[in-house]
Coordinates of N, CA, C and O and ligand atoms in Angstrom, one line a residue:
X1 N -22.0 -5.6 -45.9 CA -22.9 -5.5 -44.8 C -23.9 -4.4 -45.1 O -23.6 -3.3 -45.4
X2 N -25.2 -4.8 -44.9 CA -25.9 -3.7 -44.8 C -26.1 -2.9 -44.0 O -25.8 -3.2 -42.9
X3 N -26.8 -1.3 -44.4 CA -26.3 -0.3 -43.4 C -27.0 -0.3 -42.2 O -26.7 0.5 -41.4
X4 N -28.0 -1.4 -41.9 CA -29.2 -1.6 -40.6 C -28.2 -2.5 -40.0 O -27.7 -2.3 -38.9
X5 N -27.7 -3.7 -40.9 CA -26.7 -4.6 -40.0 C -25.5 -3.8 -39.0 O -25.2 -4.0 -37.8
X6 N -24.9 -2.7 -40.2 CA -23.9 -2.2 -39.7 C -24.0 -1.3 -38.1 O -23.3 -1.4 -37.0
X7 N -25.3 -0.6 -38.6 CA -25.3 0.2 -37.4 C -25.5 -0.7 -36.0 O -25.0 -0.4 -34.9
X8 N -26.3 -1.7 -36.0 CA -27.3 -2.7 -35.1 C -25.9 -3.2 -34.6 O -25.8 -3.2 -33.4
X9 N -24.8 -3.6 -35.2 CA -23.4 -4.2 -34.8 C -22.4 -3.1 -33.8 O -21.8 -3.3 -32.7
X10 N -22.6 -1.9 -34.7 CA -21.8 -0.5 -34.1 C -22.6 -0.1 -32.3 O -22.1 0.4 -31.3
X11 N -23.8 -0.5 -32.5 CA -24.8 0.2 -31.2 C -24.5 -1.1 -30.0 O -24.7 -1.0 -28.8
X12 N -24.1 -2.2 -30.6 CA -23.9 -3.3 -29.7 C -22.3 -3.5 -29.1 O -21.9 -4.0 -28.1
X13 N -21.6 -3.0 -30.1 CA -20.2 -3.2 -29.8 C -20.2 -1.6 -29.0 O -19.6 -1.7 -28.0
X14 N -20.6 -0.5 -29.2 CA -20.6 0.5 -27.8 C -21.1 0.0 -27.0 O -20.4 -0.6 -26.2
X15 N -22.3 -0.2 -26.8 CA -22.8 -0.5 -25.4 C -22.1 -1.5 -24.5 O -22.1 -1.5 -23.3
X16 N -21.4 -2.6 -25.6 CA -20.5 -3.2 -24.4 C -19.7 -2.8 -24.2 O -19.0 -3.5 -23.4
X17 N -19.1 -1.5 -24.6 CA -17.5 -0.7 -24.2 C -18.1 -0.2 -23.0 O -17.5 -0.4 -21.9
X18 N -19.5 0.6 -23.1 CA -19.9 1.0 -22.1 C -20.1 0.4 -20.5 O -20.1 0.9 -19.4
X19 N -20.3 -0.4 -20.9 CA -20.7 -1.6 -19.5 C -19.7 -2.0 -19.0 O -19.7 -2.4 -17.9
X20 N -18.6 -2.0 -19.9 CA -17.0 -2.6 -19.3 C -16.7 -1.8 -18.7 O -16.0 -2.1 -17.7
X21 N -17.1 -0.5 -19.1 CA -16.4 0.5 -18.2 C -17.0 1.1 -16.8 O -16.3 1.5 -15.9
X22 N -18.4 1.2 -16.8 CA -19.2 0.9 -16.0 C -19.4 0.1 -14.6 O -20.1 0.3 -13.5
X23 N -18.3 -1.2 -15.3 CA -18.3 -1.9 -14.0 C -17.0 -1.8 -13.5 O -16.9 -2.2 -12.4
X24 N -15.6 -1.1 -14.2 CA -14.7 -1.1 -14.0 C -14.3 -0.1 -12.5 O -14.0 1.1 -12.6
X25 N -14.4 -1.1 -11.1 CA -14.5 0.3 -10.1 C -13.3 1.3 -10.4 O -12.3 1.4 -11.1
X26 N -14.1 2.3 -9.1 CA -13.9 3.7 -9.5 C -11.9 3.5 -9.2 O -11.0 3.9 -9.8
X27 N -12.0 2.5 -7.7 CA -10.4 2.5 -7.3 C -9.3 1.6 -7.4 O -8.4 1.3 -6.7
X28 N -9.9 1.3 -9.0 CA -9.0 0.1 -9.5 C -7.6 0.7 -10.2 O -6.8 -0.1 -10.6
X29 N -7.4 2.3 -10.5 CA -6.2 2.5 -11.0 C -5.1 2.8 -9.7 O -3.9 2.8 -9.8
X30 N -6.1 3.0 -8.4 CA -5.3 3.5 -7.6 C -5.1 2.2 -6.7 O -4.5 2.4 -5.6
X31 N -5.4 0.9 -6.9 CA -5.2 -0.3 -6.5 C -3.8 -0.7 -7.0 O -2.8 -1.1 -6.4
X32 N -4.2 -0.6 -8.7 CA -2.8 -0.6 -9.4 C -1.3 0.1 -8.8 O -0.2 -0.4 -8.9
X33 N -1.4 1.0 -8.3 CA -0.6 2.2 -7.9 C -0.1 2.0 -6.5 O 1.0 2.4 -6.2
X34 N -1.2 1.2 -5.5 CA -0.6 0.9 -4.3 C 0.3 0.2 -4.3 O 1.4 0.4 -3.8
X35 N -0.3 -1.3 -5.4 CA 0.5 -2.6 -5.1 C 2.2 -2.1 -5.9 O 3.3 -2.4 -5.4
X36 N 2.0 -1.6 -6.9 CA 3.1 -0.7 -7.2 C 3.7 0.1 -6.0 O 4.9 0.0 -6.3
X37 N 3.7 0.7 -5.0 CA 4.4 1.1 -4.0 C 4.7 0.2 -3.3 O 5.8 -0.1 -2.9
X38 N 3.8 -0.1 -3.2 CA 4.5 -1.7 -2.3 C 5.8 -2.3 -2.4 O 6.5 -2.7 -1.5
X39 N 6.0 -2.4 -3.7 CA 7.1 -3.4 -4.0 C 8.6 -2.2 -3.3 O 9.7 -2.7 -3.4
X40 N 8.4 -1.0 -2.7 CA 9.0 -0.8 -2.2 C 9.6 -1.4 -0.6 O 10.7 -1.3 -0.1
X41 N 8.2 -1.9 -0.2 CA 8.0 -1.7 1.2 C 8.9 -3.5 1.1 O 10.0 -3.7 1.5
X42 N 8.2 -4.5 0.6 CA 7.9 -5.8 0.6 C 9.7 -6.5 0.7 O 10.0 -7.6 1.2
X43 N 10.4 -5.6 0.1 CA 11.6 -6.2 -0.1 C 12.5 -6.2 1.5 O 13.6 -6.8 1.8
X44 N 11.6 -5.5 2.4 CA 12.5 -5.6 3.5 C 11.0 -5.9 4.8 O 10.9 -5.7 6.0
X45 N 10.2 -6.2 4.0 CA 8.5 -6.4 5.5 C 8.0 -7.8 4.2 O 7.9 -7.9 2.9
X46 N 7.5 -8.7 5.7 CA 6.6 -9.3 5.2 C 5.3 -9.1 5.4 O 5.1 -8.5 6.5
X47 N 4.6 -9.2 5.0 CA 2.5 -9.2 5.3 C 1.9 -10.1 6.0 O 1.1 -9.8 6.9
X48 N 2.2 -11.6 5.5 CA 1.4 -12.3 5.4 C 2.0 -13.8 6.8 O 3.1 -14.3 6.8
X49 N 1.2 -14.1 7.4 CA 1.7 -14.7 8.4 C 2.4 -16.0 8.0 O 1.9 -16.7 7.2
X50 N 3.4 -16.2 8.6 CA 4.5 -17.8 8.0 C 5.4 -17.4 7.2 O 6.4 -18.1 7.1
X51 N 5.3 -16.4 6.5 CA 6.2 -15.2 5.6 C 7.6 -15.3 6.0 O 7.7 -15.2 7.2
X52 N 8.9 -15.6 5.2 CA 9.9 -15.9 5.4 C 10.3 -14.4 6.3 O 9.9 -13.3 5.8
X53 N 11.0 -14.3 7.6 CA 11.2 -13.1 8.3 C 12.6 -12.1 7.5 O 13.6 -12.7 7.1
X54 N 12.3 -10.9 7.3 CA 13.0 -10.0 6.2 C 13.8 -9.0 7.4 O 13.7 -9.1 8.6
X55 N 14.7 -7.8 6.6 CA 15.4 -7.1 7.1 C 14.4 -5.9 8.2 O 14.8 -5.0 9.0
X56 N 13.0 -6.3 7.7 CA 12.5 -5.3 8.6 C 11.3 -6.0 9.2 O 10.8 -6.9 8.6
X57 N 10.7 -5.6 10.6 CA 9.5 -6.5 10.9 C 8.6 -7.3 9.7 O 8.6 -7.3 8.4
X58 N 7.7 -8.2 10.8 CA 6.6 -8.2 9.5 C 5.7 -7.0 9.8 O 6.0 -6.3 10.8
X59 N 4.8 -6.8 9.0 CA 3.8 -5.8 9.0 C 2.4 -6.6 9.0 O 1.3 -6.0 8.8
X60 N 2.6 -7.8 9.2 CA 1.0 -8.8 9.5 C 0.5 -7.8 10.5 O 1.3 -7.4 11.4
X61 N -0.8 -7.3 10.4 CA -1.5 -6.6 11.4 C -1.3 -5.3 12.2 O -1.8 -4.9 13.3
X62 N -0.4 -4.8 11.0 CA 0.1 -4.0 11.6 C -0.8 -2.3 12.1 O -0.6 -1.5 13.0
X63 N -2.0 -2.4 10.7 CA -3.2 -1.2 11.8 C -3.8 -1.4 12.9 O -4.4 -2.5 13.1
X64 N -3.6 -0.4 13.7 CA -4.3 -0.8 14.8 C -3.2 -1.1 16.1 O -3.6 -1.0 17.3
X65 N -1.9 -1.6 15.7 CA -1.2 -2.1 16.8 C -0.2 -1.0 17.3 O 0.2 -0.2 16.4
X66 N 0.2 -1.0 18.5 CA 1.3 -0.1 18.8 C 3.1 -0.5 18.4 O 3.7 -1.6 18.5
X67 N 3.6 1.0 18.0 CA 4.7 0.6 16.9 C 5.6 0.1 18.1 O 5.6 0.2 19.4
X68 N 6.6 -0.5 17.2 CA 7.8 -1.6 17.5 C 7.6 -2.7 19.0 O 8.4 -2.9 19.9
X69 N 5.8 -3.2 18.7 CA 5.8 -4.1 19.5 C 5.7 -5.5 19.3 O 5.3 -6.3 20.1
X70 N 6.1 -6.1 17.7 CA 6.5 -7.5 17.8 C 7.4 -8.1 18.3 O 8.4 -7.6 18.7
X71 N 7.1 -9.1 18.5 CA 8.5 -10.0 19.8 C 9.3 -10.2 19.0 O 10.5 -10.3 19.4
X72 N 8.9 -10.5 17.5 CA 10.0 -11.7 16.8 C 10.9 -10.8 15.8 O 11.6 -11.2 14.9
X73 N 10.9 -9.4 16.3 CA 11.6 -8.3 16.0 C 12.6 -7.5 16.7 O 12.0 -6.8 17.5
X74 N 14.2 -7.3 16.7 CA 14.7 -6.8 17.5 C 14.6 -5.1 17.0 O 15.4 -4.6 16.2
X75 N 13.5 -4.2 17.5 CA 13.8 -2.9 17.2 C 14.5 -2.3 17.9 O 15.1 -2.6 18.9
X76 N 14.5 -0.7 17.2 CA 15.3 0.8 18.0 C 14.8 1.0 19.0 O 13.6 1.1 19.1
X77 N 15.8 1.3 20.1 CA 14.9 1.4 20.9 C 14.1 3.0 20.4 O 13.2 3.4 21.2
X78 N 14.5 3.8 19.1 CA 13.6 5.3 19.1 C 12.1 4.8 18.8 O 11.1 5.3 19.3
X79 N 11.9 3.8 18.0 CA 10.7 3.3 17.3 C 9.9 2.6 18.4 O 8.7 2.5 18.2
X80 N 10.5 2.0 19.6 CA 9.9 1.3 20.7 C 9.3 2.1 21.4 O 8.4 1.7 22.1
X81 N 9.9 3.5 21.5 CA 9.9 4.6 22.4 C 9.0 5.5 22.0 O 8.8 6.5 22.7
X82 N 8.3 5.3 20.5 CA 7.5 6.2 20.1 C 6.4 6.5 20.2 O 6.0 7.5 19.5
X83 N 5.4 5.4 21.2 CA 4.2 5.7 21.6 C 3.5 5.5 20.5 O 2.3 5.2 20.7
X84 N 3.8 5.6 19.2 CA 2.9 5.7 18.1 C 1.9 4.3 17.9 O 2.3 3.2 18.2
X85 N 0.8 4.4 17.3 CA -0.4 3.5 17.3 C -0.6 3.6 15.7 O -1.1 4.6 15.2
X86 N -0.3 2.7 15.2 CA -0.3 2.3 13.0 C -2.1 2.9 12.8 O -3.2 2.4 12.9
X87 N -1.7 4.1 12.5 CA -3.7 4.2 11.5 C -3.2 5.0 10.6 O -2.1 5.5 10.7
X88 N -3.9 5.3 9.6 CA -4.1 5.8 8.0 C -2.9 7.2 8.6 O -1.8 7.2 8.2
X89 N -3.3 8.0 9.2 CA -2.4 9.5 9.7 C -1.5 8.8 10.0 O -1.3 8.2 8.9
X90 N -0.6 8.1 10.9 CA 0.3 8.1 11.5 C 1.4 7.1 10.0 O 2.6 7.1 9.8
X91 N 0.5 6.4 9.6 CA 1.5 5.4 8.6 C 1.8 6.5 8.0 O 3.0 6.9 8.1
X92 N 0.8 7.5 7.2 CA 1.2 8.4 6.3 C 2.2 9.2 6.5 O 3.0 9.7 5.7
X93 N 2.2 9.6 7.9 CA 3.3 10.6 8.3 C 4.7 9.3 8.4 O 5.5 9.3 7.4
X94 N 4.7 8.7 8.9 CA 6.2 7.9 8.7 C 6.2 7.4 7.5 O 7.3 6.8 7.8
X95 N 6.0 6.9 6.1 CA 6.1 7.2 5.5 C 6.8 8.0 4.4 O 7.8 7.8 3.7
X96 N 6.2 9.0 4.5 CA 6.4 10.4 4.5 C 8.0 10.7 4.6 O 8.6 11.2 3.6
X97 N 8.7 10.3 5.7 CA 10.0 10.6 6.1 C 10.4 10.5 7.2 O 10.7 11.5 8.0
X98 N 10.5 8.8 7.5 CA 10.7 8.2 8.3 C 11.6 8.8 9.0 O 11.3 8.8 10.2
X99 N 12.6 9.3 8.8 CA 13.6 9.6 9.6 C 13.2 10.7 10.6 O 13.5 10.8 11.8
X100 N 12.3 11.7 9.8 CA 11.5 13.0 10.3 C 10.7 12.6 11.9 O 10.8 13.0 13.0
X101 N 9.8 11.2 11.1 CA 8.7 10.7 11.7 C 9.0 10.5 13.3 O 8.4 10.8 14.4
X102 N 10.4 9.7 12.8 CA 10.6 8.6 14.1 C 12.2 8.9 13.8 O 12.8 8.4 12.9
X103 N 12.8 10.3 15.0 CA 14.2 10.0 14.5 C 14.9 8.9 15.8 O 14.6 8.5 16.9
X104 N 15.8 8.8 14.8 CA 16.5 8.1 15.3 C 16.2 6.5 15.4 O 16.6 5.7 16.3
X105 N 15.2 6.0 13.7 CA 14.7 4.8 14.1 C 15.4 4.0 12.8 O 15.6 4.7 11.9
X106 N 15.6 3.1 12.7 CA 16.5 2.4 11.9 C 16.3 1.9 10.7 O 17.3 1.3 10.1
X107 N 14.9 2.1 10.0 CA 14.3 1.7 9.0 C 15.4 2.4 7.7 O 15.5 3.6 7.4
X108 N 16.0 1.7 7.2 CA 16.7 2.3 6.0 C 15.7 2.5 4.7 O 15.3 1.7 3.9
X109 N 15.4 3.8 4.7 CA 14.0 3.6 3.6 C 14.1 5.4 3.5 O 14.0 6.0 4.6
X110 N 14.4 6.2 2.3 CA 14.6 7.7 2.5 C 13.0 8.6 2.7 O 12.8 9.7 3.1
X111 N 12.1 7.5 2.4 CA 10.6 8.5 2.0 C 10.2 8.6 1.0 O 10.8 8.7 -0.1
X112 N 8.7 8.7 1.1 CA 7.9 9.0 -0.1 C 7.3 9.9 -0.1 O 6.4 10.1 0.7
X113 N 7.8 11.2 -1.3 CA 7.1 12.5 -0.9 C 5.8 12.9 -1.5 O 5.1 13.8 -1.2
X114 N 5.5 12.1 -2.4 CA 4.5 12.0 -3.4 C 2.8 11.1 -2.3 O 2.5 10.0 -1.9
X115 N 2.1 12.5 -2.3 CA 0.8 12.2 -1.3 C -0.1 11.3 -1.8 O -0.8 10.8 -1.0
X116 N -0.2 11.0 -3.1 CA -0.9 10.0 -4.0 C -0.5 9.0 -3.6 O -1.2 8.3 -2.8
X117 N 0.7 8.8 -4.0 CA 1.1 6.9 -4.3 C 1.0 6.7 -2.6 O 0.3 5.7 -2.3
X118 N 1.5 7.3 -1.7 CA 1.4 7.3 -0.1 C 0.3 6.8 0.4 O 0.1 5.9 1.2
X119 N -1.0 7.9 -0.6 CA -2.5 7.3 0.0 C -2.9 5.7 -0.4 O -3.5 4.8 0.3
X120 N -2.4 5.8 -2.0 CA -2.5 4.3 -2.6 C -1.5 3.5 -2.2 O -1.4 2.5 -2.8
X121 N -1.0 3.7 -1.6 CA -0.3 2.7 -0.6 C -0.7 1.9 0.5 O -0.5 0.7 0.8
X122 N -1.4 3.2 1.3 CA -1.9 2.9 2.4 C -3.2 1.8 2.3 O -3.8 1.0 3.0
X123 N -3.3 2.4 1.3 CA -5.1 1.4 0.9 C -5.0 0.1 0.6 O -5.9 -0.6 1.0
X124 N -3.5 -0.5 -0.4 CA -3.3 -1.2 -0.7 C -2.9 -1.9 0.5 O -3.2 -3.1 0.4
X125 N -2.4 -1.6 1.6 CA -1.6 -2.2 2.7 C -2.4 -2.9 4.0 O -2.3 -3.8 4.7
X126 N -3.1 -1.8 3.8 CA -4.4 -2.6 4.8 C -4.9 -3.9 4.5 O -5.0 -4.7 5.5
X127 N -5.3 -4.2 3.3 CA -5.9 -5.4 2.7 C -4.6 -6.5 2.9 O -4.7 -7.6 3.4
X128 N -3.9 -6.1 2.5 CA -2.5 -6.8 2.2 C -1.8 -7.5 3.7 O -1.3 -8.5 4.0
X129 N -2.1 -6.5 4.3 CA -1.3 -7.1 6.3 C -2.4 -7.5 6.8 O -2.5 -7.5 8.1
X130 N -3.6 -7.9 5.9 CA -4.7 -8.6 7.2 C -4.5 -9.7 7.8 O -5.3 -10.1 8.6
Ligands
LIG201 C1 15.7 -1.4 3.8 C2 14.7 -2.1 4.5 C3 13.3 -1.4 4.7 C4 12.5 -0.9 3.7 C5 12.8 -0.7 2.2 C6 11.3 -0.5 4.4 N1 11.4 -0.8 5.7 FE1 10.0 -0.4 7.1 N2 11.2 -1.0 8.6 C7 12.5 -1.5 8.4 C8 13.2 -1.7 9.7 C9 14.6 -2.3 9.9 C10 12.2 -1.4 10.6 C11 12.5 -1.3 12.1 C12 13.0 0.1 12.4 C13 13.4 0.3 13.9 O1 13.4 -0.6 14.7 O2 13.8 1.4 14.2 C14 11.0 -0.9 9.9 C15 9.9 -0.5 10.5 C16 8.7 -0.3 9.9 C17 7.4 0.0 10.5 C18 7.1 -0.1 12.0 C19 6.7 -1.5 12.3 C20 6.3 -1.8 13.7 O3 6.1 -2.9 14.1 O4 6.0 -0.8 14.5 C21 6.5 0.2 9.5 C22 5.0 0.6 9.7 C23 7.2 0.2 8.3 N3 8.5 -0.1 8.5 C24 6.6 0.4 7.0 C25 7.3 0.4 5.8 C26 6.8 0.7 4.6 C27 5.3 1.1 4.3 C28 7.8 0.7 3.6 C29 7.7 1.0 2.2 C30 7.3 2.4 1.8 C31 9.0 0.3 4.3 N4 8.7 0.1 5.7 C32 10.2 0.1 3.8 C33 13.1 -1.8 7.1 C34 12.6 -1.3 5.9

């Protein structure tokens, strides 16, 4: 190869490293990382509506709604009783340590102490229970 070919090849093969990376958004490692937490949550909540019913509510729609008010759910009465309303703070705090959050509420799940995967969780979950 000549050394004009060579370089003309080298300056094309960066620039497309460049552009890959470029377009690669900024919250695609921490997308990776939610749906990764997830698989915590998923094994006992469903998301998605028609979703075979699991050991724990669904969580279809669950920002925005007031906690333990699905019908097709028998909850505690601590979790019925808790006034709490699902947004980014309050998931994060139960979460956090469920038991802490909402005692006396029945979710078998010990907590996630780690504030990252918690946030990338939350992000991931919203899209996920629409
Ligand atoms: C072992 C099964 C289990 C696991 C694992 C689990 N949950 Fe739960 N979850 C439940 C049960 C059961 C309830 C109802 C608790 C009650 O009535 O006190 C619940 C309740 C909830 C509620 C309240 C729902 C409502 O309608 O108000 C939220 C939110 C929730 N879980 C989120 C999560 C998330 C997020 C994860 C993963 C980090 C998770 N859960 C992991 C079983 C589980």
């Amino acid at each position: 190869m000549k050394p004009s070919v060579f370089l003309l090849t080298a300056t094309l093969v960066l620039a497309s490293v460049a552009q890959a990376h470029a377009q690669t958004p900024a919250q695609a490692p921490d997308a990776v990382l939610g749906k990764r937490m997830w698989i915590q949550c998923r094994a006992c909540h469903a998301a998605k509506p028609g979703e075979p019913p699991k050991a724990g509510p669904s969580l279809h729609g669950i920002f925005g709604a007031k906690a333990g008010t699905k019908t097709s759910f028998a909850y505690s009465p601590a979790l019925k009783a808790s006034g709490i309303v699902w947004t980014d703070r309050t998931m994060d705090d139960f979460i956090a340590s469920p038991a802490k959050a909402v005692k006396g509420n029945r979710m078998g799940y010990a907590g996630m102490p780690n504030a990252r995967n918690r946030a990338a969780l939350i992000a991931f979950m919203k899209a996920e229970t629409q």
